[in-house]
Amino acid sequence: MKIMLVGKTGSGKTTLIQRLKGSEVKYSKTQMISYDDRYIDTPGEYLENKMMLRNLLVSSMNVEKVILVQSSEDTQTMFPPNISNMFMGKKIIGVITKIDKGQNIKMCEEWLKIAGATQIFHIGFNDENELNRLKAELDK
């Protein structure tokens, strides 16, 4: 099952994939779309530049789930209302990252709900319990 992660630059998409895979966490800026056997890591620019939103649509064609990644450190969101409609019936999961650093968790929840996430997970860097809950949901 393919899963695509969408979020602005620096939201934690690549780190989340590394943690889900049990890989060593090392920061790297995703310059172009990255595919592996399960995950599609999208550049933040696909969300940040409205002219590139169509790249998300095309990239999502063969995925079953889309994870909207929102950092709790952010004071605004890049997700337009109901962006989930763009993904034509795919399961939309929201993940709030960096909860051990951020102050905007409640606002992030609202943003992800407005964007169309049907479930929301809160993940901090050392939070294995919530990470395992997310893994279990992705395996369904």
Short mmCIF file of N, CA, C and O in Angstrom, two decimals, residues 1-8 11 13 16 20 38-40 42 47 60 63-71 77 79 82-85 87-97 108-123 130-140:
data_model
loop_
_atom_site.label_atom_id
_atom_site.label_comp_id
_atom_site.label_asym_id
_atom_site.label_seq_id
_atom_site.Cartn_x
_atom_site.Cartn_y
_atom_site.Cartn_z
N MET A 1 0.84 -1.17 0.00
CA MET A 1 0.00 0.00 0.00
C MET A 1 0.89 1.24 0.00
O MET A 1 1.80 1.37 0.78
N LYS A 2 0.61 2.14 -0.90
CA LYS A 2 1.36 3.40 -1.00
C LYS A 2 0.71 4.47 -0.14
O LYS A 2 -0.52 4.58 -0.08
N ILE A 3 1.57 5.27 0.50
CA ILE A 3 1.13 6.34 1.38
C ILE A 3 1.92 7.59 0.99
O ILE A 3 3.15 7.55 0.90
N MET A 4 1.22 8.70 0.76
CA MET A 4 1.87 9.95 0.39
C MET A 4 1.80 10.94 1.54
O MET A 4 0.76 11.08 2.17
N LEU A 5 2.93 11.61 1.80
CA LEU A 5 2.98 12.63 2.83
C LEU A 5 3.04 14.00 2.18
O LEU A 5 3.81 14.22 1.26
N VAL A 6 2.20 14.92 2.69
CA VAL A 6 2.09 16.27 2.16
C VAL A 6 2.22 17.24 3.33
O VAL A 6 1.61 17.04 4.38
N GLY A 7 3.00 18.28 3.15
CA GLY A 7 3.16 19.31 4.17
C GLY A 7 4.14 20.35 3.70
O GLY A 7 4.87 20.13 2.73
N LYS A 8 4.18 21.47 4.40
CA LYS A 8 5.09 22.53 3.97
C LYS A 8 6.53 22.15 4.29
O LYS A 8 6.80 21.20 5.03
N SER A 11 8.11 20.70 7.81
CA SER A 11 7.04 20.21 8.69
C SER A 11 7.36 18.87 9.35
O SER A 11 6.73 18.49 10.33
N LYS A 13 8.02 15.82 7.32
CA LYS A 13 7.60 14.69 6.49
C LYS A 13 8.69 13.63 6.37
O LYS A 13 8.45 12.44 6.60
N LEU A 16 9.39 11.91 9.67
CA LEU A 16 8.30 10.99 10.00
C LEU A 16 8.45 9.69 9.22
O LEU A 16 8.30 8.60 9.79
N LEU A 20 8.89 6.03 10.83
CA LEU A 20 7.94 4.95 10.51
C LEU A 20 8.66 3.72 9.99
O LEU A 20 8.26 2.59 10.26
N ARG A 38 6.90 2.00 -0.08
CA ARG A 38 5.65 2.29 0.62
C ARG A 38 5.29 3.78 0.66
O ARG A 38 4.12 4.13 0.63
N TYR A 39 6.30 4.63 0.78
CA TYR A 39 6.03 6.05 1.03
C TYR A 39 6.43 6.93 -0.15
O TYR A 39 7.41 6.69 -0.82
N ILE A 40 5.63 7.99 -0.33
CA ILE A 40 5.95 9.04 -1.28
C ILE A 40 6.14 10.31 -0.46
O ILE A 40 5.22 10.77 0.21
N THR A 42 6.82 14.16 -0.54
CA THR A 42 6.66 15.27 -1.47
C THR A 42 7.40 16.51 -0.98
O THR A 42 7.45 16.76 0.23
N LEU A 47 3.04 22.12 -1.97
CA LEU A 47 1.91 22.68 -1.23
C LEU A 47 2.00 24.20 -1.16
O LEU A 47 1.00 24.90 -1.23
N SER A 60 -0.61 11.42 -6.31
CA SER A 60 -1.47 10.63 -5.43
C SER A 60 -2.28 9.55 -6.15
O SER A 60 -3.00 8.79 -5.51
N VAL A 63 -1.90 5.98 -4.66
CA VAL A 63 -1.79 5.82 -3.21
C VAL A 63 -3.16 5.50 -2.62
O VAL A 63 -4.19 5.79 -3.22
N GLU A 64 -3.14 4.88 -1.46
CA GLU A 64 -4.39 4.59 -0.76
C GLU A 64 -4.65 5.55 0.38
O GLU A 64 -5.80 5.76 0.76
N LYS A 65 -3.56 6.11 0.94
CA LYS A 65 -3.70 7.03 2.06
C LYS A 65 -2.80 8.23 1.85
O LYS A 65 -1.72 8.13 1.28
N VAL A 66 -3.29 9.39 2.33
CA VAL A 66 -2.53 10.62 2.28
C VAL A 66 -2.40 11.14 3.71
O VAL A 66 -3.40 11.21 4.43
N ILE A 67 -1.17 11.45 4.10
CA ILE A 67 -0.93 12.03 5.42
C ILE A 67 -0.65 13.51 5.25
O ILE A 67 0.28 13.90 4.54
N LEU A 68 -1.48 14.34 5.88
CA LEU A 68 -1.26 15.78 5.91
C LEU A 68 -0.41 16.08 7.15
O LEU A 68 -0.85 15.79 8.27
N VAL A 69 0.78 16.61 6.96
CA VAL A 69 1.72 16.83 8.05
C VAL A 69 1.77 18.32 8.39
O VAL A 69 2.08 19.15 7.53
N GLN A 70 1.47 18.62 9.65
CA GLN A 70 1.45 20.01 10.13
C GLN A 70 2.34 20.10 11.36
O GLN A 70 2.13 19.37 12.33
N SER A 71 3.33 20.98 11.34
CA SER A 71 4.20 21.17 12.49
C SER A 71 3.49 22.01 13.55
O SER A 71 2.87 23.03 13.23
N THR A 77 -1.22 27.72 8.55
CA THR A 77 -1.22 26.48 7.77
C THR A 77 -1.16 26.81 6.29
O THR A 77 -1.57 27.90 5.87
N PHE A 79 -2.48 24.35 4.25
CA PHE A 79 -3.53 23.50 3.72
C PHE A 79 -4.79 24.31 3.47
O PHE A 79 -5.36 24.87 4.41
N ASN A 82 -10.62 21.82 2.89
CA ASN A 82 -11.08 20.66 2.09
C ASN A 82 -10.10 20.25 0.99
O ASN A 82 -10.52 19.74 -0.04
N ILE A 83 -8.82 20.40 1.23
CA ILE A 83 -7.84 19.90 0.26
C ILE A 83 -8.01 18.40 0.06
O ILE A 83 -7.65 17.85 -0.97
N SER A 84 -8.62 17.74 1.03
CA SER A 84 -8.86 16.30 0.94
C SER A 84 -9.68 15.94 -0.30
O SER A 84 -9.50 14.86 -0.87
N ASN A 85 -10.57 16.84 -0.74
CA ASN A 85 -11.39 16.57 -1.92
C ASN A 85 -10.54 16.36 -3.17
O ASN A 85 -10.92 15.64 -4.09
N PHE A 87 -7.96 14.66 -3.41
CA PHE A 87 -7.41 13.31 -3.44
C PHE A 87 -8.46 12.23 -3.72
O PHE A 87 -8.20 11.05 -3.57
N MET A 88 -9.62 12.63 -4.12
CA MET A 88 -10.67 11.77 -4.66
C MET A 88 -10.88 10.46 -3.91
O MET A 88 -10.63 9.38 -4.43
N GLY A 89 -11.34 10.56 -2.68
CA GLY A 89 -11.75 9.37 -1.94
C GLY A 89 -10.65 8.64 -1.20
O GLY A 89 -10.91 7.62 -0.57
N LYS A 90 -9.42 9.15 -1.24
CA LYS A 90 -8.34 8.52 -0.48
C LYS A 90 -8.56 8.79 1.01
O LYS A 90 -9.17 9.79 1.38
N LYS A 91 -8.08 7.89 1.85
CA LYS A 91 -8.16 8.13 3.29
C LYS A 91 -7.15 9.23 3.65
O LYS A 91 -5.98 9.15 3.29
N ILE A 92 -7.64 10.25 4.36
CA ILE A 92 -6.80 11.39 4.73
C ILE A 92 -6.55 11.36 6.23
O ILE A 92 -7.49 11.40 7.03
N ILE A 93 -5.28 11.30 6.60
CA ILE A 93 -4.86 11.25 8.00
C ILE A 93 -4.06 12.50 8.29
O ILE A 93 -3.20 12.90 7.49
N GLY A 94 -4.31 13.14 9.41
CA GLY A 94 -3.54 14.30 9.82
C GLY A 94 -2.51 13.89 10.86
O GLY A 94 -2.80 13.08 11.74
N VAL A 95 -1.33 14.46 10.76
CA VAL A 95 -0.28 14.24 11.76
C VAL A 95 0.27 15.59 12.16
O VAL A 95 0.71 16.37 11.31
N ILE A 96 0.22 15.87 13.45
CA ILE A 96 0.85 17.06 14.01
C ILE A 96 2.21 16.63 14.53
O ILE A 96 2.30 15.76 15.40
N THR A 97 3.26 17.20 13.97
CA THR A 97 4.62 16.84 14.35
C THR A 97 5.19 17.87 15.32
O THR A 97 4.62 18.95 15.51
N CYS A 108 -3.56 23.53 15.28
CA CYS A 108 -3.17 22.57 14.24
C CYS A 108 -4.26 21.53 14.03
O CYS A 108 -4.54 21.13 12.90
N GLU A 109 -4.86 21.08 15.11
CA GLU A 109 -5.97 20.12 14.99
C GLU A 109 -7.10 20.72 14.16
O GLU A 109 -7.65 20.05 13.27
N GLU A 110 -7.45 21.96 14.42
CA GLU A 110 -8.52 22.62 13.67
C GLU A 110 -8.15 22.75 12.20
O GLU A 110 -8.98 22.51 11.33
N TRP A 111 -6.92 23.15 11.93
CA TRP A 111 -6.48 23.30 10.54
C TRP A 111 -6.59 21.97 9.79
O TRP A 111 -7.05 21.92 8.66
N LEU A 112 -6.16 20.88 10.44
CA LEU A 112 -6.20 19.57 9.78
C LEU A 112 -7.63 19.09 9.58
O LEU A 112 -7.95 18.49 8.55
N LYS A 113 -8.51 19.37 10.53
CA LYS A 113 -9.93 19.01 10.36
C LYS A 113 -10.54 19.78 9.19
O LYS A 113 -11.25 19.21 8.37
N ILE A 114 -10.24 21.07 9.11
CA ILE A 114 -10.76 21.90 8.02
C ILE A 114 -10.21 21.41 6.68
O ILE A 114 -10.91 21.45 5.66
N ALA A 115 -8.98 20.92 6.68
CA ALA A 115 -8.36 20.40 5.45
C ALA A 115 -8.98 19.07 5.04
O ALA A 115 -8.86 18.67 3.88
N GLY A 116 -9.65 18.38 5.98
CA GLY A 116 -10.33 17.14 5.64
C GLY A 116 -9.76 15.88 6.28
O GLY A 116 -10.16 14.78 5.91
N ALA A 117 -8.84 16.02 7.23
CA ALA A 117 -8.30 14.84 7.91
C ALA A 117 -9.39 14.19 8.75
O ALA A 117 -10.11 14.87 9.48
N THR A 118 -9.51 12.87 8.63
CA THR A 118 -10.52 12.14 9.39
C THR A 118 -9.98 11.62 10.71
O THR A 118 -10.76 11.30 11.61
N GLN A 119 -8.68 11.51 10.83
CA GLN A 119 -8.02 11.12 12.08
C GLN A 119 -6.81 12.01 12.25
O GLN A 119 -6.18 12.38 11.25
N ILE A 120 -6.46 12.32 13.49
CA ILE A 120 -5.30 13.17 13.75
C ILE A 120 -4.43 12.51 14.82
O ILE A 120 -4.93 12.11 15.87
N PHE A 121 -3.14 12.43 14.51
CA PHE A 121 -2.15 11.88 15.43
C PHE A 121 -1.20 12.99 15.85
O PHE A 121 -0.90 13.88 15.06
N HIS A 122 -0.73 12.92 17.10
CA HIS A 122 0.20 13.92 17.66
C HIS A 122 1.53 13.22 17.90
O HIS A 122 1.61 12.34 18.76
N ILE A 123 2.57 13.63 17.18
CA ILE A 123 3.84 12.91 17.26
C ILE A 123 4.96 13.85 17.68
O ILE A 123 5.23 14.85 17.03
N GLU A 130 2.49 6.99 20.24
CA GLU A 130 1.67 7.58 19.18
C GLU A 130 2.18 7.16 17.80
O GLU A 130 1.40 6.93 16.89
N LEU A 131 3.49 7.03 17.67
CA LEU A 131 4.06 6.55 16.41
C LEU A 131 3.56 5.13 16.11
O LEU A 131 3.18 4.83 14.97
N ASN A 132 3.51 4.29 17.12
CA ASN A 132 3.01 2.92 16.93
C ASN A 132 1.52 2.91 16.59
O ASN A 132 1.06 2.08 15.80
N ARG A 133 0.75 3.83 17.19
CA ARG A 133 -0.67 3.95 16.83
C ARG A 133 -0.83 4.33 15.35
O ARG A 133 -1.68 3.79 14.65
N LEU A 134 0.02 5.26 14.90
CA LEU A 134 -0.03 5.67 13.49
C LEU A 134 0.37 4.49 12.59
O LEU A 134 -0.29 4.23 11.58
N LYS A 135 1.42 3.77 12.95
CA LYS A 135 1.82 2.60 12.15
C LYS A 135 0.68 1.60 12.03
O LYS A 135 0.43 1.07 10.95
N ALA A 136 0.01 1.34 13.14
CA ALA A 136 -1.11 0.38 13.12
C ALA A 136 -2.22 0.88 12.19
O ALA A 136 -2.81 0.08 11.44
N GLU A 137 -2.50 2.16 12.21
CA GLU A 137 -3.53 2.71 11.32
C GLU A 137 -3.10 2.60 9.86
O GLU A 137 -3.92 2.29 8.98
N LEU A 138 -1.85 2.84 9.59
CA LEU A 138 -1.36 2.75 8.20
C LEU A 138 -1.36 1.32 7.69
O LEU A 138 -1.48 1.08 6.48
N ASP A 139 -1.25 0.36 8.59
CA ASP A 139 -1.24 -1.05 8.19
C ASP A 139 -2.64 -1.61 7.93
O ASP A 139 -2.77 -2.71 7.42
N LYS A 140 -3.68 -0.86 8.30
CA LYS A 140 -5.05 -1.34 8.09
C LYS A 140 -5.39 -1.37 6.61
O LYS A 140 -5.00 -0.55 5.83
#
